[in-house]
XYZ file of C-alpha atoms in Angstrom:
120
model
C 0.000 0.000 0.000
C 1.015 3.546 -0.722
C -0.251 6.511 1.231
C -0.420 10.069 -0.063
C -0.699 13.101 2.182
C -1.306 16.590 0.828
C -0.569 19.836 2.620
C -0.284 23.536 1.923
C -3.877 24.493 1.261
C -5.528 27.466 2.880
C -7.364 30.737 2.424
C -5.784 33.325 0.159
C -6.903 36.505 -1.566
C -7.275 36.672 -5.313
C -3.899 37.228 -6.908
C -2.109 35.406 -4.127
C -0.053 32.227 -4.136
C 0.075 28.874 -2.421
C 2.356 25.884 -2.643
C 0.850 22.449 -2.257
C 2.844 19.355 -1.388
C 1.985 15.682 -1.662
C 4.198 13.118 0.016
C 4.009 9.430 -0.813
C 4.968 6.792 1.743
C 4.537 3.100 2.376
C 5.507 0.176 0.175
C 6.840 2.200 -2.701
C 8.533 0.401 -5.556
C 8.198 2.817 -8.452
C 6.030 5.870 -8.796
C 5.287 6.757 -12.374
C 3.073 9.733 -13.201
C 1.895 11.934 -10.359
C -1.021 14.260 -10.862
C -3.027 16.977 -9.170
C -6.799 17.071 -9.461
C -9.335 19.442 -8.004
C -13.009 19.323 -7.254
C -15.122 22.368 -6.566
C -18.523 22.121 -4.862
C -21.152 20.848 -7.284
C -18.609 20.178 -10.013
C -16.838 17.147 -11.345
C -13.259 16.431 -10.429
C -10.865 17.781 -13.032
C -7.235 17.212 -13.856
C -5.121 20.241 -13.026
C -1.601 19.072 -13.762
C 0.360 15.909 -14.253
C 4.053 15.322 -14.068
C 5.742 12.280 -15.506
C 8.618 10.420 -13.925
C 11.090 12.192 -16.183
C 9.777 15.584 -15.167
C 7.723 16.610 -18.162
C 4.397 18.189 -17.361
C 0.916 18.685 -18.704
C -1.578 21.308 -17.507
C -5.238 22.097 -17.833
C -5.795 25.119 -20.039
C -7.389 26.982 -17.139
C -4.167 26.952 -15.105
C -1.463 27.199 -17.761
C 0.948 29.973 -16.990
C -0.233 30.225 -13.387
C 0.396 26.795 -11.845
C 3.643 24.848 -11.889
C 4.060 21.196 -10.963
C 7.374 19.745 -9.862
C 8.553 16.608 -8.144
C 11.392 15.339 -6.008
C 11.742 11.651 -6.754
C 14.197 11.113 -3.895
C 11.568 12.379 -1.480
C 8.600 10.810 -3.282
C 7.036 14.234 -3.250
C 5.154 16.257 -5.816
C 4.502 19.983 -5.541
C 2.052 22.365 -7.111
C 2.867 26.065 -7.079
C -0.300 28.088 -7.481
C 0.192 31.711 -8.542
C -2.211 34.461 -9.578
C -5.029 32.627 -7.869
C -8.610 33.336 -8.832
C -11.838 32.692 -6.924
C -12.679 30.000 -9.474
C -9.603 28.077 -8.329
C -11.389 27.356 -5.051
C -11.601 23.589 -4.654
C -10.270 20.557 -2.843
C -6.964 19.665 -4.437
C -5.937 16.006 -4.397
C -2.902 14.206 -5.685
C -2.782 10.867 -7.411
C 0.144 8.526 -7.903
C 0.439 5.871 -10.591
C 2.455 3.176 -8.854
C 4.106 0.015 -10.103
C 4.756 -2.680 -7.505
C 7.630 -5.151 -7.567
C 5.462 -7.704 -9.320
C 4.746 -5.318 -12.173
C 1.199 -4.559 -11.122
C -0.013 -0.989 -11.361
C -2.406 0.878 -9.113
C -3.537 4.430 -8.622
C -3.399 5.879 -5.135
C -5.125 9.044 -3.965
C -4.598 11.446 -1.136
C -7.379 12.898 1.028
C -7.080 16.352 -0.429
C -6.353 19.851 0.803
C -8.758 22.769 0.630
C -7.818 25.854 -1.350
C -10.113 28.842 -0.943
C -9.571 32.041 -2.897
C -11.473 35.124 -1.792
C -12.316 37.959 -4.143
């Protein structure tokens, strides 16, 4: 089993910044892609950013140029820098890890999420 714990959420004014972290622990063999998702009240969960094991990234159009994903493979940690925040960025942000175990099996693991609230 792999556990993911997010941190760094909070309340911020529009235009402000936050840095989210997601730390993976447990029986880690190889973490492949890590991703950030968000879900606002009454809306479906959406992909915000994904970062592959080699470091390349992919972003939702709504956050391009404002959010930056990075990862530290030695620490099994992925980060999401949120800049120029807007009220519509308010959501619970969760991370997901695509993990390969030592037998070659793959599973997705999710964290509990961290609340980001942006006031206007």
